[in-house]
PDB file of C-alpha atoms in Angstrom:
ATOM      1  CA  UNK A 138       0.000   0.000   0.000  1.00 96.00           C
ATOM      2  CA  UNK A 139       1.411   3.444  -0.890  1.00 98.00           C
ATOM      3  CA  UNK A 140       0.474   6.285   1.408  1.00 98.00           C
ATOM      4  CA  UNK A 141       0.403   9.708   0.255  1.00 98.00           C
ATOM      5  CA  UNK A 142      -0.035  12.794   2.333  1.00 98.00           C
ATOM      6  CA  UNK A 143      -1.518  15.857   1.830  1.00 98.00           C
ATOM      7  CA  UNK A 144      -0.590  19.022   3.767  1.00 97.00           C
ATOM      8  CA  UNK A 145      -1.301  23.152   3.785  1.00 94.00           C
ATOM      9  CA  UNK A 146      -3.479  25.971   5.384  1.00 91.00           C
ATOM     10  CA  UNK A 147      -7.027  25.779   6.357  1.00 86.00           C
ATOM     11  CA  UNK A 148      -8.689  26.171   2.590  1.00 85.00           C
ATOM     12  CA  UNK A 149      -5.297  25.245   0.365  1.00 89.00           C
ATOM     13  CA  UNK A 150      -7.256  22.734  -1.341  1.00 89.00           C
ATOM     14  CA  UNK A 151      -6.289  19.508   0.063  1.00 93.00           C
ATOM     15  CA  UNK A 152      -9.433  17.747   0.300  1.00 92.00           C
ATOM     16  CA  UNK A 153      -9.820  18.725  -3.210  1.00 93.00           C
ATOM     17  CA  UNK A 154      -6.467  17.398  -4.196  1.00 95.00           C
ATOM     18  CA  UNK A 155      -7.134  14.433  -2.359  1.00 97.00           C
ATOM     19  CA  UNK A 156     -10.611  14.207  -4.233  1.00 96.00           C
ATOM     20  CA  UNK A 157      -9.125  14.710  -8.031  1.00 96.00           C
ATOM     21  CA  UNK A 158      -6.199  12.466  -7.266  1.00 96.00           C
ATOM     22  CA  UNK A 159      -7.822   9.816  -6.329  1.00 97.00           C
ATOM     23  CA  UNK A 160     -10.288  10.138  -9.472  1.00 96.00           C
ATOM     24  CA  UNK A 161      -7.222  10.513 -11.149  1.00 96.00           C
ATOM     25  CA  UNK A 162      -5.566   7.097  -9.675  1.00 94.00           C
ATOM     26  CA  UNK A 163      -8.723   4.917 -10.246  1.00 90.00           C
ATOM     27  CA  UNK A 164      -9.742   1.984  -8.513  1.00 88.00           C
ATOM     28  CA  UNK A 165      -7.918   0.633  -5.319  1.00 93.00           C
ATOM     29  CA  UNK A 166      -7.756   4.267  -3.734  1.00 97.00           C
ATOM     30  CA  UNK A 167      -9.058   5.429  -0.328  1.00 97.00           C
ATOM     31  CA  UNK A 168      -9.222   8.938   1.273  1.00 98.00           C
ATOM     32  CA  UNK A 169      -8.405   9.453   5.189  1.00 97.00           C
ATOM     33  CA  UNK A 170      -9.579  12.846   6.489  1.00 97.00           C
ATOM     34  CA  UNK A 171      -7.338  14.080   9.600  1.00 97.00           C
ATOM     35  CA  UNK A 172     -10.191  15.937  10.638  1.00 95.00           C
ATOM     36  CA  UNK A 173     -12.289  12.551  11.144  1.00 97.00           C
ATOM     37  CA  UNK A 174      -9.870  12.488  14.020  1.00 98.00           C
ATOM     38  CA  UNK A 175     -10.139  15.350  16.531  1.00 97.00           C
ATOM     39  CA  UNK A 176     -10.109  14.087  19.950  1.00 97.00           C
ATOM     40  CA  UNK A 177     -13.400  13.449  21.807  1.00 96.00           C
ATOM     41  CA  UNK A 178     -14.231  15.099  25.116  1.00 95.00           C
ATOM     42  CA  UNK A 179     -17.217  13.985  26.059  1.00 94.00           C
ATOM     43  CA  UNK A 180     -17.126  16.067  29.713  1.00 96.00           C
ATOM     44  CA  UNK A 181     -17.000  19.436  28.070  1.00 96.00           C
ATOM     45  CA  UNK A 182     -20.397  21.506  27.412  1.00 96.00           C
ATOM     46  CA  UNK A 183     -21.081  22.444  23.879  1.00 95.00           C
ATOM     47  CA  UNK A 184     -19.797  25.498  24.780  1.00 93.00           C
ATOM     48  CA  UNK A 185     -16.740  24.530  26.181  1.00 96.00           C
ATOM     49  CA  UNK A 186     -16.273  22.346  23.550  1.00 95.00           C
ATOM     50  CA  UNK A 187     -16.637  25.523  21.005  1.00 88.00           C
ATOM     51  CA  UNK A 188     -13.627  27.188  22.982  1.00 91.00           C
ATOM     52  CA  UNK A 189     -11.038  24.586  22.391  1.00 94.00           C
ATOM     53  CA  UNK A 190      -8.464  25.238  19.453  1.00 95.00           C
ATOM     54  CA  UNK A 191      -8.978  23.096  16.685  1.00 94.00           C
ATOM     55  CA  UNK A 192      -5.854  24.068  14.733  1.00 94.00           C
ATOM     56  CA  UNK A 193      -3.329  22.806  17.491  1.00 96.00           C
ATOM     57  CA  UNK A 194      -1.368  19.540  16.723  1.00 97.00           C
ATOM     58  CA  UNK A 195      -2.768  18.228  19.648  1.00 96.00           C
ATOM     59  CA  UNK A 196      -6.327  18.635  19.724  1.00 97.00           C
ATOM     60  CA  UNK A 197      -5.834  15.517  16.733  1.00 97.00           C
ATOM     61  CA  UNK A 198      -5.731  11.779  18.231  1.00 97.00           C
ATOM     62  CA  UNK A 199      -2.330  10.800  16.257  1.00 97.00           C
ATOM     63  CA  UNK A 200      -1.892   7.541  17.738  1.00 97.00           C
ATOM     64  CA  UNK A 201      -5.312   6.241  16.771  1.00 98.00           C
ATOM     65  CA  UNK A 202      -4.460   8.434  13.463  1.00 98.00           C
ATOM     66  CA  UNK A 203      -1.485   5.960  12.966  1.00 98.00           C
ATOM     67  CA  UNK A 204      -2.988   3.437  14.378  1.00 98.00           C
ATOM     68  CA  UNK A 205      -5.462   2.590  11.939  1.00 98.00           C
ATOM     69  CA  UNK A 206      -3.081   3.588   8.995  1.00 98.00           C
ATOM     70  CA  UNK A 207      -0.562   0.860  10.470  1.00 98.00           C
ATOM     71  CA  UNK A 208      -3.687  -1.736  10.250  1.00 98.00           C
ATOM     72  CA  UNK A 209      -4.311  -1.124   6.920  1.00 98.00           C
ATOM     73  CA  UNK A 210      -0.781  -1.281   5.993  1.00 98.00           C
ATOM     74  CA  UNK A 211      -0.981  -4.751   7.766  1.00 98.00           C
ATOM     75  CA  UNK A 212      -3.759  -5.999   5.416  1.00 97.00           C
ATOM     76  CA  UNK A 213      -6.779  -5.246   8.235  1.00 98.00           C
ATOM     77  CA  UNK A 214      -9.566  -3.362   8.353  1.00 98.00           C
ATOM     78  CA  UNK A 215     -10.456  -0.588   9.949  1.00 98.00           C
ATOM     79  CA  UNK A 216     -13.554   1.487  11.017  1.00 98.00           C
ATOM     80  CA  UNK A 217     -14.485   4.634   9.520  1.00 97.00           C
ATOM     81  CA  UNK A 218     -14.286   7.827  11.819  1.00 97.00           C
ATOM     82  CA  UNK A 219     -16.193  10.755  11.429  1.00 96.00           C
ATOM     83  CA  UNK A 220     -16.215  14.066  13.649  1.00 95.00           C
ATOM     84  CA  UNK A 221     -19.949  16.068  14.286  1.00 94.00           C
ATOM     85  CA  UNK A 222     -18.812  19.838  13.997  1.00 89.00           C
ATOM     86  CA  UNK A 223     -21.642  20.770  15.009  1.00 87.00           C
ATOM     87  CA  UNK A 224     -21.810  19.547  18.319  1.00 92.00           C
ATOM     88  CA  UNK A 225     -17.964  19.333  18.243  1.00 93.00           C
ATOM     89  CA  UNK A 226     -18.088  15.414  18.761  1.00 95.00           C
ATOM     90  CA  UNK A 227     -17.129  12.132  17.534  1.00 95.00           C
ATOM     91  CA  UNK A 228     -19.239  10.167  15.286  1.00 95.00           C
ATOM     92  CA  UNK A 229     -17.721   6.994  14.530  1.00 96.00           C
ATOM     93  CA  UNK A 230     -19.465   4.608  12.345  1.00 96.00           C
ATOM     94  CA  UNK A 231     -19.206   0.901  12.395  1.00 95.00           C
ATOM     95  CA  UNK A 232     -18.334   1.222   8.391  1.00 96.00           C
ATOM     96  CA  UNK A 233     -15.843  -1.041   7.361  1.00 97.00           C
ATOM     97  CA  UNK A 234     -12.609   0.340   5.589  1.00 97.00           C
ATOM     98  CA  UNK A 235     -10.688  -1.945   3.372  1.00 97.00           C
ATOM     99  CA  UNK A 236      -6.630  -1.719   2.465  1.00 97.00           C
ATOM    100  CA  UNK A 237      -6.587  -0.340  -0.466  1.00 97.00           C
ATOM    101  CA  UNK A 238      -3.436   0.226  -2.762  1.00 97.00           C
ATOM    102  CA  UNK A 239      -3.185   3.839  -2.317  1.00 98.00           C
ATOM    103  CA  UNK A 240      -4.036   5.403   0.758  1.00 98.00           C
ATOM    104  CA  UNK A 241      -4.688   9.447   0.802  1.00 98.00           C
ATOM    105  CA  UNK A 242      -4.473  11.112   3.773  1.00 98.00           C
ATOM    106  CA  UNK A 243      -5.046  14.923   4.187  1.00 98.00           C
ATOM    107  CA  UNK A 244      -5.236  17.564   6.950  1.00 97.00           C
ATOM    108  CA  UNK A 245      -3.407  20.708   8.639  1.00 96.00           C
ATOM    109  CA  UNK A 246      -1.038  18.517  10.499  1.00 97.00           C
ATOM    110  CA  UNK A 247      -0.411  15.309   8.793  1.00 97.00           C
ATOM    111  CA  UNK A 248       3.020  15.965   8.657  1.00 98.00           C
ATOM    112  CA  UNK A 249       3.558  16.978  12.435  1.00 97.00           C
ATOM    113  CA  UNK A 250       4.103  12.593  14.115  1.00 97.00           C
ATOM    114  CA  UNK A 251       7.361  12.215  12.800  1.00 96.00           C
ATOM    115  CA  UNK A 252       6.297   8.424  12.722  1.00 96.00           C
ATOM    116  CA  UNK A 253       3.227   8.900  10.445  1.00 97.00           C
ATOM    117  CA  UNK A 254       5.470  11.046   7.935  1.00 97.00           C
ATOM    118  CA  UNK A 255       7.794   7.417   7.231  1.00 97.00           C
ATOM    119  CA  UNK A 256       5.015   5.536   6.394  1.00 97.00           C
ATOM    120  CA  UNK A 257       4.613   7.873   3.953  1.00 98.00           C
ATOM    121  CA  UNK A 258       5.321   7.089  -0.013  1.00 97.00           C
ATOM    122  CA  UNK A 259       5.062  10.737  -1.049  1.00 97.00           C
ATOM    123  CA  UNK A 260       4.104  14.031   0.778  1.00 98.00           C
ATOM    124  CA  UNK A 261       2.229  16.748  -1.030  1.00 97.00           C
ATOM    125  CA  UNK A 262       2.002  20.591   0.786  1.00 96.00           C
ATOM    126  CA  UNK A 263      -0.032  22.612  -0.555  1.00 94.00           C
ATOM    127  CA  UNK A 264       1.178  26.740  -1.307  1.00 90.00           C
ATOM    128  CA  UNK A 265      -1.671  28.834  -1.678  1.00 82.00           C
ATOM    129  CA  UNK A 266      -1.884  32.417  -0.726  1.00 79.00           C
ATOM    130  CA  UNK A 267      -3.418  32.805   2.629  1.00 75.00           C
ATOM    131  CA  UNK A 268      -5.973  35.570   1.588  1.00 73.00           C
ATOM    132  CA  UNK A 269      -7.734  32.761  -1.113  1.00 75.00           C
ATOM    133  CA  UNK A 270      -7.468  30.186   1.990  1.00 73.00           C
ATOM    134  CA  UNK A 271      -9.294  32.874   4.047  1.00 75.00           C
ATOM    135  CA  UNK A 272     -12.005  33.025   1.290  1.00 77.00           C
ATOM    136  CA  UNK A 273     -12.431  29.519   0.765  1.00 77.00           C
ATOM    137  CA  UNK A 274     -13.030  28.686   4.656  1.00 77.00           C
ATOM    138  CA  UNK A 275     -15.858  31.319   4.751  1.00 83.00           C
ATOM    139  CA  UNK A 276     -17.413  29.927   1.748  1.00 81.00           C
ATOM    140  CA  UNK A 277     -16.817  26.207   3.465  1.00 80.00           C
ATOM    141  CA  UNK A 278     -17.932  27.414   6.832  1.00 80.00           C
ATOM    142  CA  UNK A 279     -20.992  28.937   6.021  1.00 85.00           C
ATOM    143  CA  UNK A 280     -22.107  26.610   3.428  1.00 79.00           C
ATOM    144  CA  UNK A 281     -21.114  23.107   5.051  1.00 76.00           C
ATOM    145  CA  UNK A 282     -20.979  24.214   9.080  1.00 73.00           C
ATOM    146  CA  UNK A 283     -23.541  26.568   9.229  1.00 76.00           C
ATOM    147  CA  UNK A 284     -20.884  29.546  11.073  1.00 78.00           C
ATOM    148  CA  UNK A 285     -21.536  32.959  10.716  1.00 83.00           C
ATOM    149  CA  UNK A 286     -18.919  35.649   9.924  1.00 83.00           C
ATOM    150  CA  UNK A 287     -18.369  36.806  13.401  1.00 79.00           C
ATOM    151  CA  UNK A 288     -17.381  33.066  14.769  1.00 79.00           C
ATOM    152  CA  UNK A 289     -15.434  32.796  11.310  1.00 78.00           C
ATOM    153  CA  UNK A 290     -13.170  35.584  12.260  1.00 81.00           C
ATOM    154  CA  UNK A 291     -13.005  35.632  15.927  1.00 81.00           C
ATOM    155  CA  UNK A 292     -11.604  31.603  15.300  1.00 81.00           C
ATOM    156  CA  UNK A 293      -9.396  32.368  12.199  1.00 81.00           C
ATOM    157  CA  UNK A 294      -7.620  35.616  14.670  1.00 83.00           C
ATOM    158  CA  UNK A 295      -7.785  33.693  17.280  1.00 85.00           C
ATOM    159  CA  UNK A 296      -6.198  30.028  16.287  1.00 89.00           C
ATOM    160  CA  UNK A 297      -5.902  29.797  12.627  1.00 87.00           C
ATOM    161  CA  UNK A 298      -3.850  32.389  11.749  1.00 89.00           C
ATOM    162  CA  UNK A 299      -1.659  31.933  14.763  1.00 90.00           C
ATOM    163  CA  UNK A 300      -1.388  28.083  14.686  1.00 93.00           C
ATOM    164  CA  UNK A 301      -0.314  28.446  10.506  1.00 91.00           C
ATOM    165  CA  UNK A 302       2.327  30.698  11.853  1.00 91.00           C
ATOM    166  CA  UNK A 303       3.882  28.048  14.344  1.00 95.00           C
ATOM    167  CA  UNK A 304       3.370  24.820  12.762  1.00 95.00           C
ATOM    168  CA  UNK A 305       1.794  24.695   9.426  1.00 94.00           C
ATOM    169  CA  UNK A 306       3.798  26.973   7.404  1.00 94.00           C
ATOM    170  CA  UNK A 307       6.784  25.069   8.614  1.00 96.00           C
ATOM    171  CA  UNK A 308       5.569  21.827   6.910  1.00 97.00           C
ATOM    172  CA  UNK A 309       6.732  22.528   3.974  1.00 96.00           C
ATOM    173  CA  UNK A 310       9.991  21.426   4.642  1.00 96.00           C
ATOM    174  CA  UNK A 311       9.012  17.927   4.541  1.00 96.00           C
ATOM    175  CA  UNK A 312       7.313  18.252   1.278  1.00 97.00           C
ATOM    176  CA  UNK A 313       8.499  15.659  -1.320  1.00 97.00           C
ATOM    177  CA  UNK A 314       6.187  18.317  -3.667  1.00 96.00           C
ATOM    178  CA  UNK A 315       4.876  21.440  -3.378  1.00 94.00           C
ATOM    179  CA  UNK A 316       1.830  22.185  -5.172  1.00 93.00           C
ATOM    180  CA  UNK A 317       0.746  25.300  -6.055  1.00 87.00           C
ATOM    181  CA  UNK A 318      -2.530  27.156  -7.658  1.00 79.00           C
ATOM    182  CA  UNK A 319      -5.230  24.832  -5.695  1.00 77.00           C
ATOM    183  CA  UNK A 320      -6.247  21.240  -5.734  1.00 77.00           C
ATOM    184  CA  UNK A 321      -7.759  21.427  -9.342  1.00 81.00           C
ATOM    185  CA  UNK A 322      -4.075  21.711 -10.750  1.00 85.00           C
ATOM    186  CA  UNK A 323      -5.032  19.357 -13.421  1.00 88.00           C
ATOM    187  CA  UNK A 324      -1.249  19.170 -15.029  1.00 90.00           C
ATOM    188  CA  UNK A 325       0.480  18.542 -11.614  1.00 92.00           C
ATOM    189  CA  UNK A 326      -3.005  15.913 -10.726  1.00 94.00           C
ATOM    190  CA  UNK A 327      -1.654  13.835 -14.034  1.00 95.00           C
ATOM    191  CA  UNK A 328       1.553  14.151 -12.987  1.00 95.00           C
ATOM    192  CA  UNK A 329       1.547  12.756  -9.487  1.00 96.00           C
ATOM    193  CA  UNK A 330      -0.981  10.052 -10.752  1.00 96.00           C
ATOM    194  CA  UNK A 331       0.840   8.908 -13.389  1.00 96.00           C
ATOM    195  CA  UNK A 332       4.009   8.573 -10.770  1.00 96.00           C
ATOM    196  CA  UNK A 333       1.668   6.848  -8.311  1.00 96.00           C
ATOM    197  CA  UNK A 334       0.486   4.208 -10.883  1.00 95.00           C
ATOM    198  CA  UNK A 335       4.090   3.838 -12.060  1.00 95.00           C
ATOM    199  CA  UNK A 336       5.151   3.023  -8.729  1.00 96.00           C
ATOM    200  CA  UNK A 337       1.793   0.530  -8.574  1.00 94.00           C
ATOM    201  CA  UNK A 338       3.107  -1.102 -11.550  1.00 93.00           C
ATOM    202  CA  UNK A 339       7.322  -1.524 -10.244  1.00 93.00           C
ATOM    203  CA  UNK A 340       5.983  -3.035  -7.049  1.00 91.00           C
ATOM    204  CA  UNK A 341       3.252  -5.817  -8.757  1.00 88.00           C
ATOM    205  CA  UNK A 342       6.508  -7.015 -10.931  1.00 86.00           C
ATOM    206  CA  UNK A 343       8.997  -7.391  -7.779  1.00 71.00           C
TER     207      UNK A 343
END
């Protein structure tokens, strides 16, 4: 199995990468959302829960994050994990998660557990500018999360733009390739696919 991560700002495009390279791969390739794997806390009020920061490394469970990645580099299963922004919970599923041949995992800190980043065949960090980021987490916000403006802002001031600063920005170092202009890049989307399936292709003959 070949994993491939995908990293960048809040809005970069990486689920949209993710999305088109995938397509772009064909059969035999899965999606992992980091975001599926904020850390519960079932204790906290709603509102409390609301007041955490959600772009810290480590308000993400990365050892059940590798975990499961480890499994299906084993040949198991795993179960599907989904997080409830709305209520700012967990909401696992009992879906069933098969190894496939390419993995794709994406997020704002996929590239911060040292250990995740060697399991990984290729990393991918995205460089957008961070005023189009801005824009296209309002848009996502307010369309898929039902936010308003004023939590928008008072969140992106708050963590966002200061957690990018410390960590995210950084990332790029790791990069194997930096991808610019979006996740609909179509030229670099061939590109990296046609590598991928080339690399499919070495390891079936060996």
């Amino acid at each position: 199995m070949l994993v491939i991560g995908i990293c960048g700002a809040s809005g970069s495009g990486k689920s949209t990468l993710a999305e088109e390279l995938s397509r772009a791969i064909g059969e035999g390739c899965t999606i992992l959302n980091h975001d599926c794997y904020y850390r519960d806390h079932p204790s906290l009020t709603l509102e409390e829960r609301s007041l955490l920061n959600y772009d810290e490394p480590e308000i993400f469970d990365h050892d059940l994050f590798l975990e499961d990645i480890k499994r299906l580099l084993d040949g198991k299963p795993i179960t599907r994990k989904r997080y409830d922004y709305a209520h700012h919970r967990r909401d696992d599923t009992d879906d069933l998660i098969e190894p496939p041949e390419v993995l794709i995992i994406e997020g704002i800190h996929v590239f911060y557990d040292e250990r995740l980043c060697e399991l990984m065949f290729l990393k991918l960090y995205m460089s957008v500018d961070a005023d189009i980021c801005l824009l296209r987490r309002i848009a996502r916000d307010i369309n898929e999360r039902g936010r308003t403006i004023d939590n928008i802002s008072v969140q992106y001031l708050s963590t966002v733009k200061p957690m990018y600063d410390k960590h995210i920005r950084n990332y790029i170092e790791f990069a194997d390739v930096i991808v610019a202009h979006g996740g609909r890049n179509a030229r670099i989307v061939q590109i990296l696919a046609g590598y991928v399936r080339d690399e499919l292709r070495l390891r079936s003959r060996a």
